[in-house]
């Protein structure tokens, strides 16, 4: 039984606000509060702002949940959550646990956000470890590819990878409407003989099929992220984090180099002509536009936004958090996770 | 004692040719032979072309070593080398072993190239496992960053990672003239507490220092490849291969998207103005220009070129193979590899 069993359901749930950590992120509280206010002013999504009294700037008409502590970006995650029980992160997670919010969103310390959600909301029944699912834009298809685990667990086991496949598939269906997601394993060659023993064993288990509402399509490689090979890419949190940061770092490097070139005075006219063609590309690839990563496997919706989130990123993150919460993502995840077929 | 002990030394070594696998690569034999001929025509580097008689096209005046078999791009590496003893890859590796060539270069099957070099040249004394060292261009410094292992071993141990640090540092010094390379571990956070148990243990061992002519600078993340954080980045072959292919795939995706945009008729003039500014960037980032990856830890120089290598890539690869062989890379690697300080 989940701790959430006593929470509001149906219409009572749908009118709950999204708890937003006003203190988390490189641009907190200003950009966070600005994004939260913008969402609330649109009228359909409620926001509960969690933060230090008097330190959140102009919060307008937003309902507030005051706390007395903040877990910093560089604080140790576990210690932060254990010691700072009245921090904005812990209080936001408790609001979800206690049925006072439908979801939580933070752009703060990723480890502490994870720890708060895990310790306060708890794991869903049967889930070995929660995983961070990150959307990666793939221009060759309509929706982003979901990669998990992007860093919640540095090490994984075969049963964990199987559950990541199940949770990732449920998420792809719920968030992007992919009826039967293609699930792939991240490896170093297409053949089932390629990879670590972990990957080879996971491949064998997944290839048996019958694990849920998805199709296992085998291995993909690091070069396949933009090649419409899969809807869900499964890997351990170490490899996933390295791959995600390599991908983001490479995009950022090329985009900034390109921006420098386009800023040269001698190409000003050409740059003016090209900008309308380049901006849609930059927008699609911008992590700000994807709505943030999500911690799957906990008993509640927890969106982890980029540390550099602006108000635009917060609007997207809060909207995504609301939408998947209302659609029943947590219940779907709970029912998708099963023990391995042969176990 | 290494098997190479009876090989030519000094001036007798310096005039040996570089053995080039004419049959390996997506564009073999034409582009391979064209590159080899171009190098030979320049006069200072000798080339020994290894391939099927009558199947190499116009080989000009190049000395030839004929074989009767070819290991295909998709052949199993181990089986290919064991069964096809008269293949171009095996014969090229034997030419190095037997003192008939100073180095070998192939753009063919990476696994089979590795296996040929390992089985025919043998490991250097004390080396646990050879590793693939790949140069990654970093525009913020004068020379590329060396990443290893890029895929020779799917799994690694702490002593292997320590040796990768030693071999990578020797390579950075020998190939790029970095007097005292900065060596980093690839992880998922800067703190020594971040990463898998393997990475954390390797961090502790490397942080003790005294392992050779390099400075351990701690962990780097996937986002740091273009940020001048290190001269050598050490990781296991699974993570390294995923990171490298993610980086290359992201670059290729953005470059091809950009090329598509610049090809639109309505921006033709602007594209013409910008091209001279973009081409130097594209050239620096092109894997063709880096001269290929190198298998470190075997008793001979073995350059592994991209499967898509053109004649330009082959010219670079052969030149690099020659240069590091003449400078004594193999002896430097041999003397850099030591057991851990505490062992």
mmCIF file with all atom_site columns, C-alpha atoms in Angstrom, chain B residues 121-223:
data_model
loop_
_atom_site.group_PDB
_atom_site.id
_atom_site.type_symbol
_atom_site.label_atom_id
_atom_site.label_alt_id
_atom_site.label_comp_id
_atom_site.label_asym_id
_atom_site.label_entity_id
_atom_site.label_seq_id
_atom_site.pdbx_PDB_ins_code
_atom_site.Cartn_x
_atom_site.Cartn_y
_atom_site.Cartn_z
_atom_site.occupancy
_atom_site.B_iso_or_equiv
_atom_site.pdbx_formal_charge
_atom_site.auth_seq_id
_atom_site.auth_comp_id
_atom_site.auth_asym_id
_atom_site.auth_atom_id
_atom_site.pdbx_PDB_model_num
ATOM 1   C CA . UNK B 1 121 ? 52.540 -7.880 -31.307 1.00 0.00 ? 121 UNK B CA 1
ATOM 2   C CA . UNK B 1 122 ? 51.700 -8.903 -27.754 1.00 0.00 ? 122 UNK B CA 1
ATOM 3   C CA . UNK B 1 123 ? 51.222 -6.774 -24.664 1.00 0.00 ? 123 UNK B CA 1
ATOM 4   C CA . UNK B 1 124 ? 54.015 -4.693 -23.217 1.00 0.00 ? 124 UNK B CA 1
ATOM 5   C CA . UNK B 1 125 ? 55.449 -6.139 -19.991 1.00 0.00 ? 125 UNK B CA 1
ATOM 6   C CA . UNK B 1 126 ? 53.280 -5.294 -16.989 1.00 0.00 ? 126 UNK B CA 1
ATOM 7   C CA . UNK B 1 127 ? 50.351 -3.980 -19.014 1.00 0.00 ? 127 UNK B CA 1
ATOM 8   C CA . UNK B 1 128 ? 47.111 -5.544 -17.763 1.00 0.00 ? 128 UNK B CA 1
ATOM 9   C CA . UNK B 1 129 ? 45.045 -4.546 -20.795 1.00 0.00 ? 129 UNK B CA 1
ATOM 10  C CA . UNK B 1 130 ? 45.733 -2.308 -23.788 1.00 0.00 ? 130 UNK B CA 1
ATOM 11  C CA . UNK B 1 131 ? 43.403 0.679  -24.183 1.00 0.00 ? 131 UNK B CA 1
ATOM 12  C CA . UNK B 1 132 ? 42.200 2.764  -27.097 1.00 0.00 ? 132 UNK B CA 1
ATOM 13  C CA . UNK B 1 133 ? 43.303 6.396  -26.764 1.00 0.00 ? 133 UNK B CA 1
ATOM 14  C CA . UNK B 1 134 ? 41.220 8.841  -28.794 1.00 0.00 ? 134 UNK B CA 1
ATOM 15  C CA . UNK B 1 135 ? 42.073 12.513 -29.351 1.00 0.00 ? 135 UNK B CA 1
ATOM 16  C CA . UNK B 1 136 ? 39.166 14.900 -28.715 1.00 0.00 ? 136 UNK B CA 1
ATOM 17  C CA . UNK B 1 137 ? 39.603 18.409 -30.115 1.00 0.00 ? 137 UNK B CA 1
ATOM 18  C CA . UNK B 1 138 ? 39.326 21.152 -27.493 1.00 0.00 ? 138 UNK B CA 1
ATOM 19  C CA . UNK B 1 139 ? 39.419 24.605 -29.035 1.00 0.00 ? 139 UNK B CA 1
ATOM 20  C CA . UNK B 1 140 ? 40.283 26.178 -25.701 1.00 0.00 ? 140 UNK B CA 1
ATOM 21  C CA . UNK B 1 141 ? 43.784 24.724 -25.822 1.00 0.00 ? 141 UNK B CA 1
ATOM 22  C CA . UNK B 1 142 ? 46.500 24.055 -28.365 1.00 0.00 ? 142 UNK B CA 1
ATOM 23  C CA . UNK B 1 143 ? 46.214 20.283 -28.417 1.00 0.00 ? 143 UNK B CA 1
ATOM 24  C CA . UNK B 1 144 ? 43.438 17.706 -28.251 1.00 0.00 ? 144 UNK B CA 1
ATOM 25  C CA . UNK B 1 145 ? 42.464 15.958 -25.027 1.00 0.00 ? 145 UNK B CA 1
ATOM 26  C CA . UNK B 1 146 ? 43.346 12.264 -24.982 1.00 0.00 ? 146 UNK B CA 1
ATOM 27  C CA . UNK B 1 147 ? 40.497 10.068 -23.752 1.00 0.00 ? 147 UNK B CA 1
ATOM 28  C CA . UNK B 1 148 ? 41.061 6.440  -22.902 1.00 0.00 ? 148 UNK B CA 1
ATOM 29  C CA . UNK B 1 149 ? 39.754 3.770  -22.860 1.00 0.00 ? 149 UNK B CA 1
ATOM 30  C CA . UNK B 1 150 ? 37.458 4.486  -25.808 1.00 0.00 ? 150 UNK B CA 1
ATOM 31  C CA . UNK B 1 151 ? 36.274 0.907  -26.095 1.00 0.00 ? 151 UNK B CA 1
ATOM 32  C CA . UNK B 1 152 ? 38.985 -1.754 -25.931 1.00 0.00 ? 152 UNK B CA 1
ATOM 33  C CA . UNK B 1 153 ? 37.664 -3.173 -22.640 1.00 0.00 ? 153 UNK B CA 1
ATOM 34  C CA . UNK B 1 154 ? 33.983 -3.030 -21.672 1.00 0.00 ? 154 UNK B CA 1
ATOM 35  C CA . UNK B 1 155 ? 34.952 -3.450 -18.023 1.00 0.00 ? 155 UNK B CA 1
ATOM 36  C CA . UNK B 1 156 ? 37.872 -2.104 -16.023 1.00 0.00 ? 156 UNK B CA 1
ATOM 37  C CA . UNK B 1 157 ? 39.519 -2.450 -12.628 1.00 0.00 ? 157 UNK B CA 1
ATOM 38  C CA . UNK B 1 158 ? 41.308 0.143  -10.489 1.00 0.00 ? 158 UNK B CA 1
ATOM 39  C CA . UNK B 1 159 ? 44.809 -1.063 -11.542 1.00 0.00 ? 159 UNK B CA 1
ATOM 40  C CA . UNK B 1 160 ? 43.704 -0.868 -15.185 1.00 0.00 ? 160 UNK B CA 1
ATOM 41  C CA . UNK B 1 161 ? 42.483 2.723  -14.758 1.00 0.00 ? 161 UNK B CA 1
ATOM 42  C CA . UNK B 1 162 ? 45.770 3.642  -13.097 1.00 0.00 ? 162 UNK B CA 1
ATOM 43  C CA . UNK B 1 163 ? 47.671 2.207  -16.065 1.00 0.00 ? 163 UNK B CA 1
ATOM 44  C CA . UNK B 1 164 ? 45.367 4.059  -18.472 1.00 0.00 ? 164 UNK B CA 1
ATOM 45  C CA . UNK B 1 165 ? 46.390 7.257  -16.657 1.00 0.00 ? 165 UNK B CA 1
ATOM 46  C CA . UNK B 1 166 ? 50.080 6.367  -17.030 1.00 0.00 ? 166 UNK B CA 1
ATOM 47  C CA . UNK B 1 167 ? 49.796 5.353  -20.678 1.00 0.00 ? 167 UNK B CA 1
ATOM 48  C CA . UNK B 1 168 ? 47.580 8.307  -21.574 1.00 0.00 ? 168 UNK B CA 1
ATOM 49  C CA . UNK B 1 169 ? 49.994 10.740 -19.949 1.00 0.00 ? 169 UNK B CA 1
ATOM 50  C CA . UNK B 1 170 ? 52.963 9.254  -21.832 1.00 0.00 ? 170 UNK B CA 1
ATOM 51  C CA . UNK B 1 171 ? 50.961 9.511  -25.044 1.00 0.00 ? 171 UNK B CA 1
ATOM 52  C CA . UNK B 1 172 ? 49.976 13.142 -24.410 1.00 0.00 ? 172 UNK B CA 1
ATOM 53  C CA . UNK B 1 173 ? 53.620 13.991 -23.780 1.00 0.00 ? 173 UNK B CA 1
ATOM 54  C CA . UNK B 1 174 ? 54.930 12.081 -26.790 1.00 0.00 ? 174 UNK B CA 1
ATOM 55  C CA . UNK B 1 175 ? 52.308 13.080 -29.300 1.00 0.00 ? 175 UNK B CA 1
ATOM 56  C CA . UNK B 1 176 ? 51.370 16.602 -28.208 1.00 0.00 ? 176 UNK B CA 1
ATOM 57  C CA . UNK B 1 177 ? 54.421 17.706 -26.277 1.00 0.00 ? 177 UNK B CA 1
ATOM 58  C CA . UNK B 1 178 ? 52.554 18.244 -23.007 1.00 0.00 ? 178 UNK B CA 1
ATOM 59  C CA . UNK B 1 179 ? 55.410 18.187 -20.493 1.00 0.00 ? 179 UNK B CA 1
ATOM 60  C CA . UNK B 1 180 ? 53.346 17.216 -17.456 1.00 0.00 ? 180 UNK B CA 1
ATOM 61  C CA . UNK B 1 181 ? 49.806 16.298 -18.499 1.00 0.00 ? 181 UNK B CA 1
ATOM 62  C CA . UNK B 1 182 ? 46.782 16.974 -16.304 1.00 0.00 ? 182 UNK B CA 1
ATOM 63  C CA . UNK B 1 183 ? 45.006 13.657 -15.879 1.00 0.00 ? 183 UNK B CA 1
ATOM 64  C CA . UNK B 1 184 ? 41.336 13.491 -14.833 1.00 0.00 ? 184 UNK B CA 1
ATOM 65  C CA . UNK B 1 185 ? 38.834 10.740 -14.145 1.00 0.00 ? 185 UNK B CA 1
ATOM 66  C CA . UNK B 1 186 ? 35.495 10.847 -15.965 1.00 0.00 ? 186 UNK B CA 1
ATOM 67  C CA . UNK B 1 187 ? 32.711 10.829 -13.372 1.00 0.00 ? 187 UNK B CA 1
ATOM 68  C CA . UNK B 1 188 ? 29.305 12.294 -12.543 1.00 0.00 ? 188 UNK B CA 1
ATOM 69  C CA . UNK B 1 189 ? 30.419 15.074 -10.240 1.00 0.00 ? 189 UNK B CA 1
ATOM 70  C CA . UNK B 1 190 ? 33.598 16.863 -9.245  1.00 0.00 ? 190 UNK B CA 1
ATOM 71  C CA . UNK B 1 191 ? 33.587 15.577 -5.682  1.00 0.00 ? 191 UNK B CA 1
ATOM 72  C CA . UNK B 1 192 ? 35.618 12.475 -4.901  1.00 0.00 ? 192 UNK B CA 1
ATOM 73  C CA . UNK B 1 193 ? 32.467 10.962 -3.390  1.00 0.00 ? 193 UNK B CA 1
ATOM 74  C CA . UNK B 1 194 ? 30.764 10.914 -6.790  1.00 0.00 ? 194 UNK B CA 1
ATOM 75  C CA . UNK B 1 195 ? 30.629 7.962  -9.164  1.00 0.00 ? 195 UNK B CA 1
ATOM 76  C CA . UNK B 1 196 ? 30.724 4.186  -9.120  1.00 0.00 ? 196 UNK B CA 1
ATOM 77  C CA . UNK B 1 197 ? 32.778 2.328  -6.528  1.00 0.00 ? 197 UNK B CA 1
ATOM 78  C CA . UNK B 1 198 ? 35.342 1.745  -9.302  1.00 0.00 ? 198 UNK B CA 1
ATOM 79  C CA . UNK B 1 199 ? 35.709 5.470  -9.936  1.00 0.00 ? 199 UNK B CA 1
ATOM 80  C CA . UNK B 1 200 ? 35.813 6.335  -6.233  1.00 0.00 ? 200 UNK B CA 1
ATOM 81  C CA . UNK B 1 201 ? 38.535 3.773  -5.577  1.00 0.00 ? 201 UNK B CA 1
ATOM 82  C CA . UNK B 1 202 ? 40.527 4.876  -8.623  1.00 0.00 ? 202 UNK B CA 1
ATOM 83  C CA . UNK B 1 203 ? 40.202 8.467  -7.421  1.00 0.00 ? 203 UNK B CA 1
ATOM 84  C CA . UNK B 1 204 ? 41.657 7.541  -4.035  1.00 0.00 ? 204 UNK B CA 1
ATOM 85  C CA . UNK B 1 205 ? 44.599 5.721  -5.637  1.00 0.00 ? 205 UNK B CA 1
ATOM 86  C CA . UNK B 1 206 ? 45.342 8.463  -8.160  1.00 0.00 ? 206 UNK B CA 1
ATOM 87  C CA . UNK B 1 207 ? 45.024 11.213 -5.532  1.00 0.00 ? 207 UNK B CA 1
ATOM 88  C CA . UNK B 1 208 ? 47.919 9.670  -3.586  1.00 0.00 ? 208 UNK B CA 1
ATOM 89  C CA . UNK B 1 209 ? 50.213 10.809 -6.392  1.00 0.00 ? 209 UNK B CA 1
ATOM 90  C CA . UNK B 1 210 ? 53.625 9.446  -7.290  1.00 0.00 ? 210 UNK B CA 1
ATOM 91  C CA . UNK B 1 211 ? 52.328 7.416  -10.207 1.00 0.00 ? 211 UNK B CA 1
ATOM 92  C CA . UNK B 1 212 ? 54.398 9.057  -12.884 1.00 0.00 ? 212 UNK B CA 1
ATOM 93  C CA . UNK B 1 213 ? 54.994 12.204 -14.845 1.00 0.00 ? 213 UNK B CA 1
ATOM 94  C CA . UNK B 1 214 ? 51.500 13.669 -14.621 1.00 0.00 ? 214 UNK B CA 1
ATOM 95  C CA . UNK B 1 215 ? 49.243 15.586 -12.239 1.00 0.00 ? 215 UNK B CA 1
ATOM 96  C CA . UNK B 1 216 ? 45.942 14.079 -11.190 1.00 0.00 ? 216 UNK B CA 1
ATOM 97  C CA . UNK B 1 217 ? 43.371 16.895 -11.253 1.00 0.00 ? 217 UNK B CA 1
ATOM 98  C CA . UNK B 1 218 ? 40.369 14.953 -9.940  1.00 0.00 ? 218 UNK B CA 1
ATOM 99  C CA . UNK B 1 219 ? 37.070 14.212 -11.634 1.00 0.00 ? 219 UNK B CA 1
ATOM 100 C CA . UNK B 1 220 ? 35.662 15.809 -14.762 1.00 0.00 ? 220 UNK B CA 1
ATOM 101 C CA . UNK B 1 221 ? 32.136 15.402 -16.122 1.00 0.00 ? 221 UNK B CA 1
ATOM 102 C CA . UNK B 1 222 ? 30.729 14.793 -19.580 1.00 0.00 ? 222 UNK B CA 1
ATOM 103 C CA . UNK B 1 223 ? 30.170 18.530 -19.986 1.00 0.00 ? 223 UNK B CA 1
#
